[in-house]
Every structure is written in C-alpha cells, then in structure tokens.
Short mmCIF file of C-alpha atoms in Angstrom, two decimals:
data_model
loop_
_atom_site.label_atom_id
_atom_site.label_comp_id
_atom_site.label_asym_id
_atom_site.label_seq_id
_atom_site.Cartn_x
_atom_site.Cartn_y
_atom_site.Cartn_z
CA MET A 1 0.01 0.00 -0.03
CA THR A 2 2.65 2.52 -1.02
CA ILE A 3 2.16 5.76 -2.86
CA ALA A 4 4.96 7.05 -4.99
CA ALA A 5 4.69 10.59 -6.22
CA SER A 6 6.92 13.54 -6.95
CA LEU A 7 5.53 16.93 -7.58
CA ALA A 8 8.77 17.79 -9.38
CA ALA A 9 8.62 14.88 -11.73
CA PRO A 10 8.23 15.28 -15.48
CA GLN A 11 4.65 14.88 -16.82
CA ALA A 12 5.22 11.33 -18.12
CA GLN A 13 6.79 10.18 -14.84
CA SER A 14 4.01 12.03 -12.86
CA ASP A 15 1.27 10.22 -14.77
CA ARG A 16 3.03 6.85 -14.12
CA ILE A 17 3.41 7.66 -10.43
CA TRP A 18 -0.17 8.84 -10.03
CA SER A 19 -1.31 5.63 -11.71
CA THR A 20 0.50 3.69 -9.16
CA ALA A 21 -1.02 5.82 -6.37
CA LYS A 22 -4.46 5.12 -7.74
CA ARG A 23 -3.87 1.35 -7.84
CA ALA A 24 -2.57 1.58 -4.25
CA THR A 25 -5.78 3.49 -3.23
CA ALA A 26 -7.88 0.91 -4.92
CA LEU A 27 -6.11 -1.91 -3.13
CA PHE A 28 -6.62 -0.10 0.18
CA ALA A 29 -10.27 0.37 -0.59
CA LEU A 30 -10.66 -3.40 -1.31
CA ILE A 31 -9.01 -4.29 2.03
CA PHE A 32 -10.93 -1.60 3.86
CA LEU A 33 -14.32 -2.43 2.41
CA ALA A 34 -13.86 -6.23 2.57
CA ALA A 35 -16.56 -8.05 4.48
CA CYS A 36 -15.41 -9.86 7.60
CA GLN A 37 -17.04 -11.72 10.46
CA SER A 38 -17.71 -9.69 13.67
CA VAL A 39 -16.03 -11.04 16.82
CA ILE A 40 -17.02 -8.08 19.02
CA PRO A 41 -20.46 -7.57 20.32
CA LYS A 42 -22.26 -4.50 18.88
CA GLY A 43 -21.35 -1.48 20.94
CA GLY A 44 -17.70 -2.58 21.39
CA GLN A 45 -15.94 -3.80 24.49
CA ARG A 46 -14.61 -1.48 27.16
CA PRO A 47 -12.13 -3.10 29.47
CA SER A 48 -13.77 -3.84 32.79
CA GLY A 49 -10.50 -3.85 34.70
CA PRO A 50 -6.86 -2.82 34.55
CA PRO A 51 -4.97 -3.37 31.30
CA PRO A 52 -3.68 -5.17 29.22
CA VAL A 53 -6.65 -6.00 27.00
CA GLU A 54 -5.87 -8.05 23.91
CA SER A 55 -7.56 -7.48 20.54
CA PRO A 56 -9.50 -10.46 19.22
CA ASP A 57 -7.72 -12.71 16.73
CA PRO A 58 -9.00 -12.02 13.20
CA GLY A 59 -10.59 -15.02 11.49
CA ASN A 60 -10.65 -16.82 14.88
CA VAL A 61 -7.17 -18.34 13.99
CA VAL A 62 -5.29 -18.98 17.29
CA LEU A 63 -1.59 -18.65 16.86
CA SER A 64 1.08 -19.12 19.52
CA ASP A 65 3.09 -16.13 20.73
CA GLY A 66 5.96 -17.45 18.86
CA ASP A 67 4.14 -16.95 15.62
CA ARG A 68 2.96 -13.42 16.23
CA HIS A 69 4.51 -9.98 16.49
CA ARG A 70 3.73 -8.33 19.87
CA VAL A 71 2.54 -4.74 19.53
CA ALA A 72 1.46 -2.50 22.41
CA LEU A 73 -1.34 0.03 22.18
CA LEU A 74 -0.86 2.69 24.80
CA LEU A 75 -4.09 4.73 25.11
CA PRO A 76 -6.43 6.22 27.74
CA VAL A 77 -9.36 3.85 27.55
CA SER A 78 -10.84 5.08 30.74
CA GLY A 79 -11.07 8.50 32.40
CA ALA A 80 -11.57 11.90 30.74
CA ASP A 81 -10.04 10.88 27.40
CA GLY A 82 -11.45 7.40 27.58
CA ASP A 83 -14.00 7.83 24.72
CA VAL A 84 -11.32 8.96 22.23
CA GLY A 85 -8.85 6.39 23.37
CA GLN A 86 -11.43 3.58 23.10
CA SER A 87 -12.45 4.75 19.65
CA ILE A 88 -8.78 4.51 18.54
CA ALA A 89 -8.57 1.09 20.02
CA ASN A 90 -11.73 0.03 18.28
CA ALA A 91 -10.26 1.27 15.05
CA THR A 92 -7.17 -0.93 15.46
CA THR A 93 -9.37 -3.97 15.99
CA LEU A 94 -11.37 -3.06 12.90
CA ALA A 95 -8.17 -2.70 10.82
CA LEU A 96 -6.93 -6.13 12.05
CA LEU A 97 -10.22 -7.68 11.12
CA ASP A 98 -10.42 -5.96 7.68
CA THR A 99 -6.85 -7.04 6.76
CA ARG A 100 -7.55 -10.45 8.30
CA ASN A 101 -4.09 -10.21 9.91
CA THR A 102 -3.21 -13.13 12.18
CA ASN A 103 0.48 -12.47 12.91
CA ILE A 104 0.09 -9.40 15.04
CA ARG A 105 -0.85 -9.59 18.72
CA MET A 106 -2.23 -6.21 19.77
CA THR A 107 -2.48 -5.55 23.50
CA THR A 108 -4.03 -2.38 24.90
CA TYR A 109 -2.56 -0.75 28.05
CA ASP A 110 -4.59 1.93 29.76
CA THR A 111 -2.43 5.05 30.19
CA ALA A 112 -5.29 6.71 32.24
CA LEU A 113 -4.33 4.25 35.03
CA GLY A 114 -0.73 5.51 34.97
CA VAL A 115 1.39 6.03 31.92
CA ASP A 116 4.69 4.78 33.65
CA ALA A 117 3.06 1.59 34.81
CA ALA A 118 1.56 1.10 31.34
CA VAL A 119 4.73 1.43 29.34
CA LYS A 120 6.83 -0.56 31.80
CA LYS A 121 4.30 -3.42 31.63
CA ALA A 122 4.30 -3.19 27.82
CA VAL A 123 8.03 -3.50 27.59
CA ALA A 124 8.16 -6.23 30.27
CA ASP A 125 5.60 -8.14 28.19
CA GLY A 126 8.00 -8.29 25.27
CA ASN A 127 6.22 -5.88 22.85
CA LYS A 128 8.50 -4.88 19.99
CA LEU A 129 6.60 -1.74 18.95
CA ILE A 130 4.46 0.76 20.80
CA LEU A 131 1.54 2.53 19.11
CA GLY A 132 0.67 5.59 21.23
CA PRO A 133 0.32 7.34 23.47
CA LEU A 134 -2.35 9.87 22.67
CA ARG A 135 -1.54 12.77 24.87
CA SER A 136 1.46 14.99 24.14
CA ASP A 137 2.43 15.17 27.81
CA ASP A 138 2.67 11.37 28.00
CA VAL A 139 5.12 10.92 25.01
CA VAL A 140 8.30 11.74 26.89
CA ALA A 141 7.30 9.51 29.80
CA VAL A 142 6.76 6.61 27.41
CA ALA A 143 9.91 7.35 25.32
CA ASN A 144 12.02 7.44 28.60
CA VAL A 145 11.17 3.64 29.09
CA ALA A 146 10.85 2.54 25.55
CA LYS A 147 14.12 4.07 24.08
CA PRO A 148 16.50 2.28 26.43
CA ALA A 149 14.65 -0.99 25.72
CA GLY A 150 15.07 -0.51 22.02
CA VAL A 151 11.29 -0.37 21.40
CA PRO A 152 10.26 2.22 18.76
CA MET A 153 7.09 4.29 19.09
CA ILE A 154 4.45 5.50 16.66
CA SER A 155 2.70 8.17 18.67
CA PHE A 156 -0.75 9.66 17.93
CA SER A 157 0.50 12.97 19.37
CA ASN A 158 1.48 15.98 17.28
CA ASP A 159 4.02 17.29 19.74
CA VAL A 160 6.96 17.92 17.33
CA GLY A 161 9.30 18.41 20.39
CA ALA A 162 9.04 14.67 21.09
CA ALA A 163 9.94 13.44 17.62
CA GLY A 164 13.15 11.65 16.74
CA GLN A 165 15.31 8.80 18.11
CA ASN A 166 12.80 6.09 17.12
CA VAL A 167 9.74 8.22 18.10
CA PHE A 168 7.52 8.80 15.15
CA LEU A 169 4.51 11.11 15.16
CA LEU A 170 1.38 9.98 13.32
CA GLY A 171 -0.62 12.94 14.63
CA HIS A 172 -1.50 15.69 12.24
CA LEU A 173 1.11 18.41 12.51
CA PRO A 174 -0.11 22.02 12.63
CA ASN A 175 2.78 23.47 10.75
CA GLN A 176 1.79 21.53 7.63
CA SER A 177 -1.83 22.64 7.89
CA ILE A 178 -0.82 26.31 8.40
CA ASP A 179 1.62 26.20 5.44
CA ARG A 180 -0.89 24.69 3.09
CA VAL A 181 -3.76 27.13 3.78
CA VAL A 182 -1.41 30.15 3.71
CA LYS A 183 0.08 29.24 0.43
CA TYR A 184 -3.41 28.56 -1.06
CA ALA A 185 -4.66 31.92 0.27
CA LYS A 186 -1.70 33.69 -1.24
CA ALA A 187 -2.38 32.02 -4.60
CA GLN A 188 -5.97 33.39 -4.41
CA GLY A 189 -4.64 36.99 -3.98
CA TYR A 190 -4.61 37.39 -0.27
CA THR A 191 -1.26 39.06 0.58
CA ARG A 192 -1.51 40.72 3.97
CA PHE A 193 -1.86 38.27 6.88
CA GLY A 194 -2.69 38.59 10.58
CA GLY A 195 -2.75 35.78 13.20
CA ILE A 196 -4.50 34.84 16.41
CA VAL A 197 -2.71 32.21 18.54
CA PRO A 198 -3.29 30.84 21.98
CA LYS A 199 -0.84 31.54 24.84
CA SER A 200 0.46 28.00 24.98
CA VAL A 201 3.27 25.82 23.60
CA TYR A 202 1.00 25.12 20.63
CA GLY A 203 0.47 28.80 20.16
CA GLN A 204 4.21 29.58 20.21
CA ARG A 205 4.80 26.90 17.53
CA ALA A 206 1.82 28.21 15.53
CA LEU A 207 3.31 31.69 15.68
CA SER A 208 6.59 30.43 14.27
CA ASN A 209 4.84 28.37 11.67
CA LEU A 210 2.66 31.23 10.44
CA THR A 211 5.63 33.63 10.34
CA ASN A 212 7.73 31.15 8.18
CA SER A 213 4.70 30.27 6.02
CA VAL A 214 3.79 33.80 5.07
CA ARG A 215 7.32 34.71 4.35
CA GLY A 216 7.83 31.52 2.18
CA ALA A 217 4.66 32.34 0.32
CA GLY A 218 5.82 35.83 -0.45
CA GLY A 219 3.14 37.55 1.61
CA THR A 220 3.28 40.21 4.38
CA LEU A 221 2.80 39.34 7.96
CA VAL A 222 1.19 42.45 9.50
CA SER A 223 0.66 41.21 13.14
CA ILE A 224 0.12 38.17 15.33
CA GLN A 225 -1.75 38.46 18.59
CA GLU A 226 -2.01 36.02 21.53
CA ILE A 227 -5.14 35.17 23.36
CA ASP A 228 -6.01 33.22 26.49
CA GLY A 229 -9.41 32.16 25.25
CA SER A 230 -11.39 34.73 27.27
CA ALA A 231 -13.74 37.18 25.55
CA ALA A 232 -11.64 40.15 26.76
CA SER A 233 -8.46 38.80 25.33
CA ILE A 234 -10.11 37.99 22.05
CA ASP A 235 -11.63 41.47 21.77
CA ALA A 236 -8.24 43.05 22.64
CA ALA A 237 -6.46 40.90 20.07
CA ALA A 238 -8.99 41.89 17.35
CA ARG A 239 -8.56 45.58 18.01
CA LYS A 240 -4.75 45.35 17.94
CA LEU A 241 -4.92 43.48 14.62
CA THR A 242 -7.03 46.22 13.22
CA ALA A 243 -4.72 48.94 14.47
CA ALA A 244 -1.71 47.24 12.94
CA GLY A 245 -2.57 47.98 9.41
CA ALA A 246 -4.47 46.64 6.43
CA ILE A 247 -5.17 42.90 6.73
CA ASP A 248 -6.92 40.77 4.13
CA ALA A 249 -6.65 37.26 5.79
CA VAL A 250 -6.54 36.26 9.48
CA LEU A 251 -5.44 32.75 10.53
CA ILE A 252 -6.92 31.59 13.91
CA ALA A 253 -4.63 28.86 15.17
CA ASP A 254 -7.01 27.45 17.77
CA ASN A 255 -9.90 25.10 18.13
CA GLY A 256 -13.29 25.44 16.50
CA ARG A 257 -14.89 26.89 19.74
CA VAL A 258 -12.34 29.66 19.96
CA ALA A 259 -12.56 30.31 16.31
CA ILE A 260 -16.32 30.73 16.50
CA ALA A 261 -15.89 33.19 19.33
CA THR A 262 -13.06 35.15 17.55
CA VAL A 263 -14.61 35.79 14.26
CA PRO A 264 -17.48 38.16 15.47
CA ALA A 265 -14.76 40.08 17.50
CA LEU A 266 -12.76 40.49 14.26
CA ARG A 267 -15.80 41.82 12.41
CA ARG A 268 -16.65 44.22 15.14
CA ALA A 269 -13.15 45.49 15.21
CA GLY A 270 -13.22 46.42 11.56
CA LEU A 271 -11.97 43.37 9.74
CA SER A 272 -15.24 42.88 8.09
CA ASN A 273 -13.93 41.50 4.82
CA ALA A 274 -10.88 39.55 5.99
CA LYS A 275 -10.76 35.96 4.89
CA ILE A 276 -10.78 33.63 7.93
CA LEU A 277 -8.17 30.81 7.88
CA GLY A 278 -7.66 28.00 10.30
CA THR A 279 -5.88 24.68 11.00
CA ASP A 280 -6.91 21.05 10.84
CA LEU A 281 -8.16 21.35 14.44
CA TRP A 282 -11.46 22.55 12.88
CA ASN A 283 -11.94 19.31 11.07
CA ILE A 284 -12.74 17.51 14.38
CA ASP A 285 -15.49 20.16 15.32
CA ALA A 286 -18.72 19.98 13.43
CA THR A 287 -19.89 23.21 15.00
CA VAL A 288 -17.53 25.13 12.71
CA ALA A 289 -19.44 24.04 9.62
CA SER A 290 -22.86 24.76 11.27
CA ASN A 291 -21.98 28.23 12.48
CA ALA A 292 -23.14 30.97 10.12
CA GLY A 293 -20.21 33.30 11.05
CA MET A 294 -17.71 30.67 9.97
CA ARG A 295 -19.07 30.24 6.42
CA GLY A 296 -16.46 30.86 3.76
CA ALA A 297 -13.58 30.15 6.16
CA TRP A 298 -10.66 28.00 4.84
CA PHE A 299 -8.49 25.47 6.49
CA ALA A 300 -6.23 22.65 5.42
CA SER A 301 -6.73 19.13 6.64
CA VAL A 302 -6.59 15.45 5.58
CA SER A 303 -9.35 14.28 3.15
CA ASP A 304 -12.56 13.01 4.65
CA ASN A 305 -13.59 10.91 1.75
CA MET A 306 -12.45 7.52 2.99
CA PHE A 307 -13.24 8.54 6.63
CA ARG A 308 -16.92 8.63 5.71
CA GLN A 309 -16.84 5.02 4.45
CA TYR A 310 -14.86 3.99 7.50
CA ALA A 311 -17.26 5.75 9.85
CA ASP A 312 -20.14 3.73 8.31
CA LYS A 313 -18.25 0.43 8.93
CA TYR A 314 -17.34 1.53 12.42
CA ARG A 315 -20.93 2.40 13.32
CA ALA A 316 -22.21 -0.89 11.99
CA ARG A 317 -19.73 -2.84 14.22
CA PHE A 318 -19.67 -0.80 17.36
CA GLY A 319 -22.98 0.95 17.43
CA GLN A 320 -21.67 4.42 17.70
CA SER A 321 -19.80 6.99 15.68
CA PRO A 322 -15.98 7.01 15.78
CA SER A 323 -13.86 9.83 16.98
CA ARG A 324 -12.29 11.77 14.02
CA LEU A 325 -8.88 10.91 15.59
CA SER A 326 -9.58 7.19 15.39
CA SER A 327 -8.52 7.05 11.80
CA MET A 328 -4.93 7.19 13.10
CA GLY A 329 -5.46 3.87 14.91
CA TYR A 330 -6.75 2.28 11.78
CA ASP A 331 -3.90 3.69 9.68
CA SER A 332 -1.29 2.59 12.17
CA VAL A 333 -2.32 -1.00 11.83
CA LEU A 334 -2.30 -0.83 8.06
CA LEU A 335 1.18 0.52 8.39
CA VAL A 336 2.40 -2.17 10.82
CA ALA A 337 0.73 -4.93 8.75
CA ARG A 338 2.58 -3.64 5.64
CA VAL A 339 5.91 -3.65 7.38
CA ALA A 340 5.25 -7.00 9.16
CA GLN A 341 5.25 -8.76 5.86
CA ASP A 342 9.08 -8.71 6.03
CA TRP A 343 9.41 -8.61 9.80
CA ARG A 344 10.77 -11.85 11.38
CA VAL A 345 8.90 -12.75 14.59
CA GLY A 346 10.94 -12.10 17.71
CA THR A 347 13.23 -9.60 16.18
CA ARG A 348 13.34 -5.87 16.53
CA PHE A 349 10.86 -3.80 14.59
CA PRO A 350 12.41 -2.79 11.26
CA VAL A 351 12.39 0.94 11.92
CA ALA A 352 14.11 1.83 8.61
CA ARG A 353 10.98 0.61 6.73
CA LEU A 354 8.97 3.40 8.29
CA THR A 355 10.88 6.06 6.34
CA ASP A 356 10.12 4.74 2.88
CA ALA A 357 10.21 7.80 0.76
CA ASP A 358 7.20 6.65 -1.32
CA GLY A 359 5.06 6.72 1.85
CA PHE A 360 1.84 4.96 2.58
CA ILE A 361 -1.89 5.18 1.96
CA GLY A 362 -4.50 5.13 4.71
CA ILE A 363 -7.90 6.51 5.59
CA ASP A 364 -6.42 10.00 6.02
CA GLY A 365 -4.75 9.81 2.54
CA ALA A 366 -1.08 9.71 1.65
CA PHE A 367 1.54 10.07 4.38
CA ARG A 368 5.15 9.26 5.14
CA PHE A 369 7.56 9.44 7.95
CA LEU A 370 10.68 11.52 7.69
CA GLY A 371 14.08 10.68 9.25
CA ASN A 372 13.44 13.14 12.09
CA GLY A 373 10.40 11.19 13.24
CA MET A 374 7.74 13.63 12.01
CA SER A 375 5.12 12.70 9.45
CA GLU A 376 4.26 14.41 6.22
CA ARG A 377 0.76 14.34 4.81
CA ALA A 378 -0.89 15.34 1.54
CA LEU A 379 -3.42 17.91 2.72
CA GLU A 380 -6.40 19.45 0.97
CA VAL A 381 -8.00 22.79 1.54
CA GLN A 382 -11.61 22.80 2.74
CA GLU A 383 -14.24 25.51 3.10
CA ALA A 384 -16.89 25.78 5.76
CA GLN A 385 -20.24 25.95 4.08
CA ALA A 386 -23.87 25.52 5.32
CA GLY A 387 -23.50 22.64 7.68
CA LYS A 388 -20.60 20.91 5.89
CA PHE A 389 -17.02 21.17 4.86
CA VAL A 390 -16.33 21.20 1.10
CA THR A 391 -13.08 20.47 -0.63
CA ILE A 392 -12.08 23.48 -2.69
CA ASP A 393 -8.52 22.48 -3.49
CA PRO A 394 -7.66 18.72 -3.50
CA ALA A 395 -4.59 17.21 -1.91
CA PRO A 396 -1.54 17.07 -4.11
CA ARG A 397 -0.87 13.84 -5.91
CA GLY A 398 2.14 13.01 -3.83
CA PHE A 399 5.25 14.31 -2.13
CA THR A 400 8.27 16.20 -3.23
CA PRO A 401 11.49 14.25 -2.69
CA ALA A 402 12.42 13.88 1.00
CA LYS A 403 15.22 16.04 2.10
#
C-alpha cells in the first residue's frame, strides 16, 4: 500500500506515479471495504479492569506467541479521554479484522491508570513496537522507558518536540496545515496576513509556523496576537490587529470553539472583509461548519472521503460514531501490517521501513515518515459551508522528494 509521487517529476513520470497511487488506493479500498466476520458484540468492549486487553484474533485463528508480533497500544481507555482512546482502540481492531491479519498480537494498556506503569508493563511483556500514546504530555514518559529498551514508538500525538530517536509522530502536525492554507490563500490573491494564537506551547509553535509560511509564500505578515481564550483577550487581540494596518486574511490557530468566538470580534473591530483561515483542528469540530459566522472560512486538513466510508463500517460494528482521531489507529495498523510482511517474529521492529520515501496510503490519505520522526501528509483545503466542509483544493498527488 505505498504511494509514490513527486511533484517535481516530468509529466510522463508524474502520470505513471499517479497511476501507481490510484492502484494503491484501490487496493486499500478493497481491504478496507472487505466483508469480515464480527467477533466483538455490537457496541464494542470497554475493558472492565486494569490493562492489558488483547484485541480479538482475526478469523478466529489462534496462533502461539512465537508466531505473532507483539505490539502494544498505549491509550487512555478510561477517564476523561477514555472515549477518544477507546475509539482509537476499536479502530485498530477493525483494521486487524479488515486485513484479516493473524500475525500481530495487539495488546491495549490503559495510560489513564498510570502512563509509567503502562509502558513498563508493555516493555516487560515483550512488545517490540508501541502505538501511542495519545496525549502529548505522555510521550516523553513513554519514550524514557521505550528508548533504552530499544522499542520504537508511533505516537498519535502532534508534539514535534518529542519526535526523533525512534519516536515517530502519526498525529497531524499543525505546521503543515498552516503552510498549506497560507500558500493557497496567497495564490488566491490574499497578501497581508494577521494571526490569532493561544498563549501556549502550541500557540508559540503556530506563531513560528505562520511567520515562516507567510514569508515563504511571499506575503506580508502584519501582526500576530496572543489570546488566553477569554472574551476580553479575544476582543483586545482583534482591536490590535485592526490597528496594525490593512489585513486581508486572518489565521486563527485554535480550536473550533475559540474560532467561532473570535470571528465576530474581528468583524466588530473592523476586519469585516478579511478571509478567515484555520488549521486542521477545525476538522474535528462539526460546529464550525454549522456556524453561520464561519461560512467561507478556509482550513487545510486530511481528506474526509475515506473517513466517511470507514465511519459507516465503524458504526455498523460498534454501534456508535468514531472519533475523528480514530483514523490514526486504523492507519497505524495498516502501516504495521505492511511492514510486518518482512518482519521476522521475535526480532526488533524494522524501523528503517517506516521512512520509505514513497510513503503509505491510509484512511487519511497519503503520508510518510521523515528521518526526524515527523510525518508528512498530503493535505487538501476545505471551506466551511452551510453545515458541511467542502473540498475547494484537493490534496496534491504526492510528495516532493524527501530532504
């Protein structure tokens, strides 16, 4: 399931590469849509006690541990983030069933009961790869145990500070989303940019990302203002942006709730015609599309095309809708299953295979890991319309050559 594409390739080579990508996508669709027997009661299974919890064996084929790769899934399947964590765990089970994979033993360890205990148990149990954790503040704790043990991690976090040294981030990275939407806006004639970012580590990184993206696109960065999420700070930031000079596009690097509260403040402050831009955080918040003030706003994100089909399958099996983040769980299993074809049981996980320059295809489209542990994704630009997000600029056909 690889996708090979180069935006810098000659036309003939580009057509051949894209044909390969389409065949890979078709193969993925066949696996994804394949019928399989359910081994989980409708509604799913929440662990009734402490971890670990093993995923069912696809096809009811029972293999000995000596015949299977041991992979740990570190997620919060209880507590405040339990719904999201359980949805990702369910997605990994669905992927194992859809691929009918029998040589991977997936075991879930509940990080909500203590991340240190979870990772130590996972390593002691002999797992050769860790999928997770979900929360950024858990990545370092897991890495501190996993790295000395020689166990690589594919984390669902987007904390770029944790990447590297066999820690790979499958989470959607905000710098790519910001860069994609800024470049698209510049191509549509928007040249003078403003920004609203939260007072947080995420906000500081977004500030740097926006600065670099505007400069790289050849635009002018007029002003960036920080907010703490309160109405007073949002109003003050809006007034400061207006006072800084003419602005024709404002990027709000925050979640949908904050964006919905910020747009009216921008309009009141005088930025009545400024194009509103955002990040892929908006793609997990349906209220953005349904809010009248957000109509016409642009943001860059992974495609939702395959996710819609996946969501239907998920609902049919588990009796509820999946978290938008759960696609990472499904894609992580597709990735491991692909690598496991040449992975000898009992040996270390072949980390070098993760950085295949051609990348991989999953529910969220084309992606690949770079040598620094970060992921690169082919993103599309979406527009918030009446109750829905509509693709206005499709994802590129592939990747430029890795540096």
